[in-house]
Amino acid sequence: MEVRRDPRSFLFFIILLLIINSPEPQQQSFNTRSRYDELIQREWDQLDVLNRTRYGDFDVSRKKWLNVSGCRVEDGFAWDLLPTVRTKANAHGKQALGNTWRSVLDGTMNQHDLEEGKLPVYRNISGYVEGQWVRDPSSRVRHPQDMGNTTHLAKDPFTNTPMEFDRNLTGAGGPLRVHFTQLDGKMRTDLNKTIGEVSAKVVVGDDQSFGGNWWEFYVHGLHFKDSGHAVLTTTSERFAGIFALPHFQLSHELHDSARDFLNWTIHQTIDRQIHRPFPIWNPWTSSAAGNNEDMVGVAHHCEFVLYFQQPPSGRTADIDWLEYEMRFPTGAPLGPRSRLSMSMVGFSPDCGYVIESKGPPDYAPSEAQHLVGAKTEEYNDRARHSITAFAIAFAFQLSFLIKQMKETATPSMRSRVSFYTIAMMALGDGFTFLVLIFMYLFLGTAQLAMYSVAFVALFSVLVHLRFLMDIWSVQAAERARQERQNAPAAPTPPPAPAAPTAPTAPSDLPLAADAFGTPATVARPPPGAPPGLPLPVTAPRPPPPPPPRPPTPILIAPDQDDPLSDDDDTPLLPTRNPATTPAPAQAETPTRAEFGSLYSRFCLLLIITFFVSIQLATARTLYRSVYFSVLSFIYLSFWVPQIYRNVMRNCGRALRWDYIIGTSITRLLPIAYFYMKADNVLFAGTDWQTFAVLAGWVWIQIVALISQNVLGPRFFIKEGWAPPAYDYHPILREDEEGALLPLNATSSSDDAIESEGSSKSAGEAKDKGKKVFDCSICAMDIEVPVVPAGADESTVAGIAGTSMVLQRRLYMVTPCRHIFHANCLEGWMRYRLICPNCREALPPL
Ligand SMILES: *[C@@H]1O[C@H](CO)[C@@H](O)[C@H](O)[C@H]1NC(C)=O
Ligand SMILES: *[C@@H]1O[C@H](CO)[C@@H](O)[C@H](O)[C@H]1NC(C)=O
Ligand SMILES: *[C@@H]1O[C@H](CO)[C@@H](O)[C@H](O)[C@H]1NC(C)=O
Ligand SMILES: *[C@@H]1O[C@H](CO)[C@@H](O)[C@H](O)[C@H]1NC(C)=O
Ligand SMILES: *[C@@H]1O[C@H](CO)[C@@H](O)[C@H](O)[C@H]1NC(C)=O
Ligand SMILES: *[C@@H]1O[C@H](CO)[C@@H](O)[C@H](O)[C@H]1NC(C)=O
Ligand SMILES: *[C@@H]1O[C@H](CO)[C@@H](O)[C@H](O)[C@H]1NC(C)=O
Ligand SMILES: [Zn+2]
Ligand SMILES: [Zn+2]
């Protein structure tokens, strides 16, 4: 089936992509080459400083400075904090390793350790750890003006004061997460595999900043594999962190091994930098976005030096074997193993704060445990399991949908389902598809599983679109018919006089919700009545004309299509009204065009939501959580359009109850995972209250839908709020002429009544206030409560009360005053919208 697409939206999409991916404007491109050469020369000079200096050459208390950027006296960094931080890092090492720490510091650990075996620490710290940081009392607050004259401050264009630095932690604490990366092959280790390069992504937040600000940056450095400690630093134009790294080490021996290692690796890195076709301005950049550090006008950021120490595992498993088995599983049981954990001391030499991970001995172990996380392999396992669970939920959701679609196969069923409910679900699945496709950028793992779920999501979108198209074509036909009927000056030939059977199809198309401005009316005027709704049966009517056809019920098997019937009655119309009825082929075309434009709006909305979400995923914690909670709330309101449609059409049985419940649960599950599971794969913070609100909201909608089904679609709506609609469940009243009662009363010669020895008049039942009628669908009796003639208002109110609500739902009375069992007529109306007795058209249910 060909769907016309609106090319404008795709054009917009492409332009959006171009704007987003366009490279940043390069300043001073004319002297880029010379600037680059200058940069390389500066790196050589700084490497030379590293090559030549020895431990103790950088000692601020004795006025010994290092000739690399950031470590000179005129740079104005707060290097007097370094001894304090070193002492703290020492304390962390001693606490973690005990007496072994001494041999780590003087470099004798290898010999010492040969007898005892290696320390049980992970050699490969790829993975993540998370926890809380606390600000140390030795911290200060430094201002941009305090930096030396080598820092060119970016001025605020409005106030002309220096702009504050990025990553300026001023609160007393906040969340901290570190993702270590130590790649085999790409990152170097020395020959004895004692030192390795490591880089880490640090995500640090400040609880006391406005809205919970947080930053993400990269640090690079060294990992001493045998002792489990690591020193990492940022490197920028203002601060040559990686070149000064040996001087941040805790002892002479560690300085020497770090210098030897860095002398070699930095040399290689600069060589590579020279021979690359495209310039890399900073191979050790700390900015997540890449190289935009060199841009003019970008505010400076605080630099970091971080010390990590891994505590030895309490369980004395063979760590080498364990790590190998985790990475290349052969199926051997891994047994109990400790999680990847770290303690951290860090400081910012320019912004002047000292931070520490929160944990023992300063805090009780029950309160905080420094930083705890998982190795990459465990994280990948977890991600895989979550994705599998998600796929299963998706499969269930699809099976519920397909069942529902099978049930909703007839036009009169389709016209009950709200287009917008299904469209919201399709949007949700489309969003899931986009997220899964782009998720690998974030996770970098489990891609195959993710793509297969993305495929399922895409399939689900397509199934939903198919369903939407079915619904749309039925509802558009109804709308078109209604517009025809509403057209005031239509040169319609006068209808056949006084023909109550004129099958001008009734349609009570709703839909303020449809946003197409179609007025919600029902237009099947009974002869002689003012235009509007079919009147309630209980309203006085002129005596009905004799039925033009014998009231033989037309029975069709539920799974057969009646050749006479057309779903939207179009073939019936041309015979009556050829002038105003377009040929079906002509009617199809505008429907598809409309659907096509709707389809491109759908894509556009999806893409915009996705990009806004990506933008807000990196916003402050408060904005982010508000945005995603609101988005989830809107998404989880998907039953609201259905409830609304039920009310407007006065019809309650659009969807299967297992579809309602199953879809709600399977769509709530992924959201529950992110809101309630503490170590979820996206590191989203848990929030029980918000999730309780979301789940409660879905619950309220389910309750509303199901009680609409049981108690009637408008039970919670005051009269007059919704446009009047035909009421199939009226309260029946008796009057003298019987003009208000249904026509198909059981005749007095009826066998059933006869056998009971009843001599009462037609339709009289044993109980007072009840009458028996004849359902021509199943040919059985219906016993119906009737308000006796002349009853006063209080009796009517009593009958109209609560017990009657359910009883009234057992029978249905058509506008042509035929009464049926509710089950019989509903089953019938799923296939045809005409009265089984007299073939008069029925308003849709
Ligand atoms: C390091 O210093 C040695 C002398 O100590 C010198 O021969 C060598 O060229 C220097 N290497 C670099 C990269 O500066
Ligand atoms: C640094 O490396 C160079 C060769 O790249 C070598 O000549 C020099 O001796 C090394 N310096 C130190 C201190 O190891
Ligand atoms: C610092 O190094 C630069 C070259 O990078 C050199 O021009 C300058 O003289 C050095 N300063 C001192 C005090 O050694
Ligand atoms: C850090 O933030 C504090 C408080 O807002 C401010 O006074 C200080 O100037 C900032 N420091 C830098 C280097 O931006
Ligand atoms: C920076 O300040 C130092 C003194 O603190 C001075 O010796 C040096 O010349 C100044 N440099 C510049 C570029 O102004
Ligand atoms: C560490 O483990 C990760 C995850 O399995 C792997 O990708 C990486 O190559 C390993 N690094 C080293 C140095 O073995
Ligand atoms: C490797 O270890 C051996 C002995 O354990 C030592 O002699 C050698 O210097 C070490 N090499 C490096 C690069 O550390
Ligand atoms: Zn029946
Ligand atoms: Zn009828």
mmCIF file of N, CA, C and O in Angstrom, residues 430-457:
data_model
loop_
_atom_site.group_PDB
_atom_site.id
_atom_site.type_symbol
_atom_site.label_atom_id
_atom_site.label_comp_id
_atom_site.label_asym_id
_atom_site.label_seq_id
_atom_site.Cartn_x
_atom_site.Cartn_y
_atom_site.Cartn_z
ATOM 1 N N GLY A 430 8.359 3.844 18.647
ATOM 2 C CA GLY A 430 9.318 4.496 17.758
ATOM 3 C C GLY A 430 10.449 5.130 18.548
ATOM 4 O O GLY A 430 11.620 5.044 18.173
ATOM 5 N N PHE A 431 10.106 5.719 19.659
ATOM 6 C CA PHE A 431 11.117 6.321 20.527
ATOM 7 C C PHE A 431 12.062 5.231 21.045
ATOM 8 O O PHE A 431 13.280 5.400 21.017
ATOM 9 N N THR A 432 11.496 4.127 21.474
ATOM 10 C CA THR A 432 12.329 3.014 21.930
ATOM 11 C C THR A 432 13.270 2.567 20.828
ATOM 12 O O THR A 432 14.450 2.309 21.082
ATOM 13 N N PHE A 433 12.751 2.496 19.628
ATOM 14 C CA PHE A 433 13.585 2.074 18.499
ATOM 15 C C PHE A 433 14.774 3.016 18.329
ATOM 16 O O PHE A 433 15.913 2.585 18.266
ATOM 17 N N LEU A 434 14.510 4.313 18.314
ATOM 18 C CA LEU A 434 15.602 5.278 18.131
ATOM 19 C C LEU A 434 16.598 5.174 19.272
ATOM 20 O O LEU A 434 17.810 5.194 19.064
ATOM 21 N N VAL A 435 16.091 5.059 20.502
ATOM 22 C CA VAL A 435 16.994 4.988 21.656
ATOM 23 C C VAL A 435 17.872 3.760 21.541
ATOM 24 O O VAL A 435 19.087 3.831 21.744
ATOM 25 N N LEU A 436 17.290 2.632 21.156
ATOM 26 C CA LEU A 436 18.084 1.404 21.085
ATOM 27 C C LEU A 436 19.129 1.496 19.983
ATOM 28 O O LEU A 436 20.243 1.003 20.135
ATOM 29 N N ILE A 437 18.754 2.144 18.875
ATOM 30 C CA ILE A 437 19.700 2.253 17.777
ATOM 31 C C ILE A 437 20.902 3.102 18.199
ATOM 32 O O ILE A 437 22.042 2.802 17.864
ATOM 33 N N PHE A 438 20.639 4.150 18.970
ATOM 34 C CA PHE A 438 21.735 5.042 19.334
ATOM 35 C C PHE A 438 22.351 4.696 20.677
ATOM 36 O O PHE A 438 23.309 5.323 21.083
ATOM 37 N N MET A 439 21.799 3.707 21.345
ATOM 38 C CA MET A 439 22.264 3.386 22.686
ATOM 39 C C MET A 439 23.707 2.905 22.694
ATOM 40 O O MET A 439 24.432 3.114 23.654
ATOM 41 N N TYR A 440 24.146 2.263 21.614
ATOM 42 C CA TYR A 440 25.480 1.684 21.655
ATOM 43 C C TYR A 440 26.539 2.772 21.825
ATOM 44 O O TYR A 440 27.608 2.525 22.346
ATOM 45 N N LEU A 441 26.198 3.980 21.403
ATOM 46 C CA LEU A 441 27.140 5.084 21.617
ATOM 47 C C LEU A 441 27.382 5.257 23.104
ATOM 48 O O LEU A 441 28.458 5.654 23.538
ATOM 49 N N PHE A 442 26.369 4.969 23.874
ATOM 50 C CA PHE A 442 26.476 5.149 25.308
ATOM 51 C C PHE A 442 27.025 3.894 25.970
ATOM 52 O O PHE A 442 27.949 3.960 26.772
ATOM 53 N N LEU A 443 26.476 2.759 25.619
ATOM 54 C CA LEU A 443 26.870 1.529 26.299
ATOM 55 C C LEU A 443 28.118 0.919 25.687
ATOM 56 O O LEU A 443 28.967 0.393 26.393
ATOM 57 N N GLY A 444 28.217 0.980 24.367
ATOM 58 C CA GLY A 444 29.336 0.358 23.697
ATOM 59 C C GLY A 444 29.362 -1.144 23.886
ATOM 60 O O GLY A 444 30.414 -1.762 23.862
ATOM 61 N N THR A 445 28.216 -1.738 24.078
ATOM 62 C CA THR A 445 28.198 -3.158 24.415
ATOM 63 C C THR A 445 26.892 -3.785 24.007
ATOM 64 O O THR A 445 25.920 -3.101 23.721
ATOM 65 N N ALA A 446 26.877 -5.110 23.977
ATOM 66 C CA ALA A 446 25.661 -5.890 23.764
ATOM 67 C C ALA A 446 24.923 -5.406 22.525
ATOM 68 O O ALA A 446 23.711 -5.319 22.515
ATOM 69 N N GLN A 447 25.658 -5.092 21.497
ATOM 70 C CA GLN A 447 25.014 -4.452 20.347
ATOM 71 C C GLN A 447 24.060 -5.388 19.637
ATOM 72 O O GLN A 447 23.002 -4.968 19.204
ATOM 73 N N LEU A 448 24.449 -6.629 19.513
ATOM 74 C CA LEU A 448 23.624 -7.536 18.733
ATOM 75 C C LEU A 448 22.255 -7.667 19.382
ATOM 76 O O LEU A 448 21.222 -7.520 18.718
ATOM 77 N N ALA A 449 22.258 -7.906 20.700
ATOM 78 C CA ALA A 449 20.987 -8.044 21.407
ATOM 79 C C ALA A 449 20.169 -6.770 21.263
ATOM 80 O O ALA A 449 18.960 -6.808 21.026
ATOM 81 N N MET A 450 20.877 -5.625 21.339
ATOM 82 C CA MET A 450 20.159 -4.364 21.284
ATOM 83 C C MET A 450 19.518 -4.169 19.920
ATOM 84 O O MET A 450 18.378 -3.719 19.816
ATOM 85 N N TYR A 451 20.266 -4.526 18.872
ATOM 86 C CA TYR A 451 19.704 -4.337 17.539
ATOM 87 C C TYR A 451 18.545 -5.278 17.311
ATOM 88 O O TYR A 451 17.596 -4.942 16.607
ATOM 89 N N SER A 452 18.589 -6.459 17.904
ATOM 90 C CA SER A 452 17.448 -7.336 17.668
ATOM 91 C C SER A 452 16.218 -6.799 18.388
ATOM 92 O O SER A 452 15.106 -6.896 17.851
ATOM 93 N N VAL A 453 16.399 -6.218 19.574
ATOM 94 C CA VAL A 453 15.237 -5.620 20.233
ATOM 95 C C VAL A 453 14.770 -4.399 19.440
ATOM 96 O O VAL A 453 13.566 -4.154 19.306
ATOM 97 N N ALA A 454 15.733 -3.649 18.910
ATOM 98 C CA ALA A 454 15.351 -2.487 18.102
ATOM 99 C C ALA A 454 14.509 -2.942 16.919
ATOM 100 O O ALA A 454 13.535 -2.289 16.544
ATOM 101 N N PHE A 455 14.870 -4.091 16.380
ATOM 102 C CA PHE A 455 14.090 -4.613 15.260
ATOM 103 C C PHE A 455 12.666 -4.948 15.712
ATOM 104 O O PHE A 455 11.691 -4.644 15.012
ATOM 105 N N VAL A 456 12.560 -5.563 16.888
ATOM 106 C CA VAL A 456 11.224 -5.883 17.399
ATOM 107 C C VAL A 456 10.429 -4.594 17.596
ATOM 108 O O VAL A 456 9.239 -4.525 17.264
ATOM 109 N N ALA A 457 11.101 -3.557 18.099
ATOM 110 C CA ALA A 457 10.412 -2.286 18.319
ATOM 111 C C ALA A 457 9.922 -1.716 16.992
ATOM 112 O O ALA A 457 8.802 -1.216 16.892
#
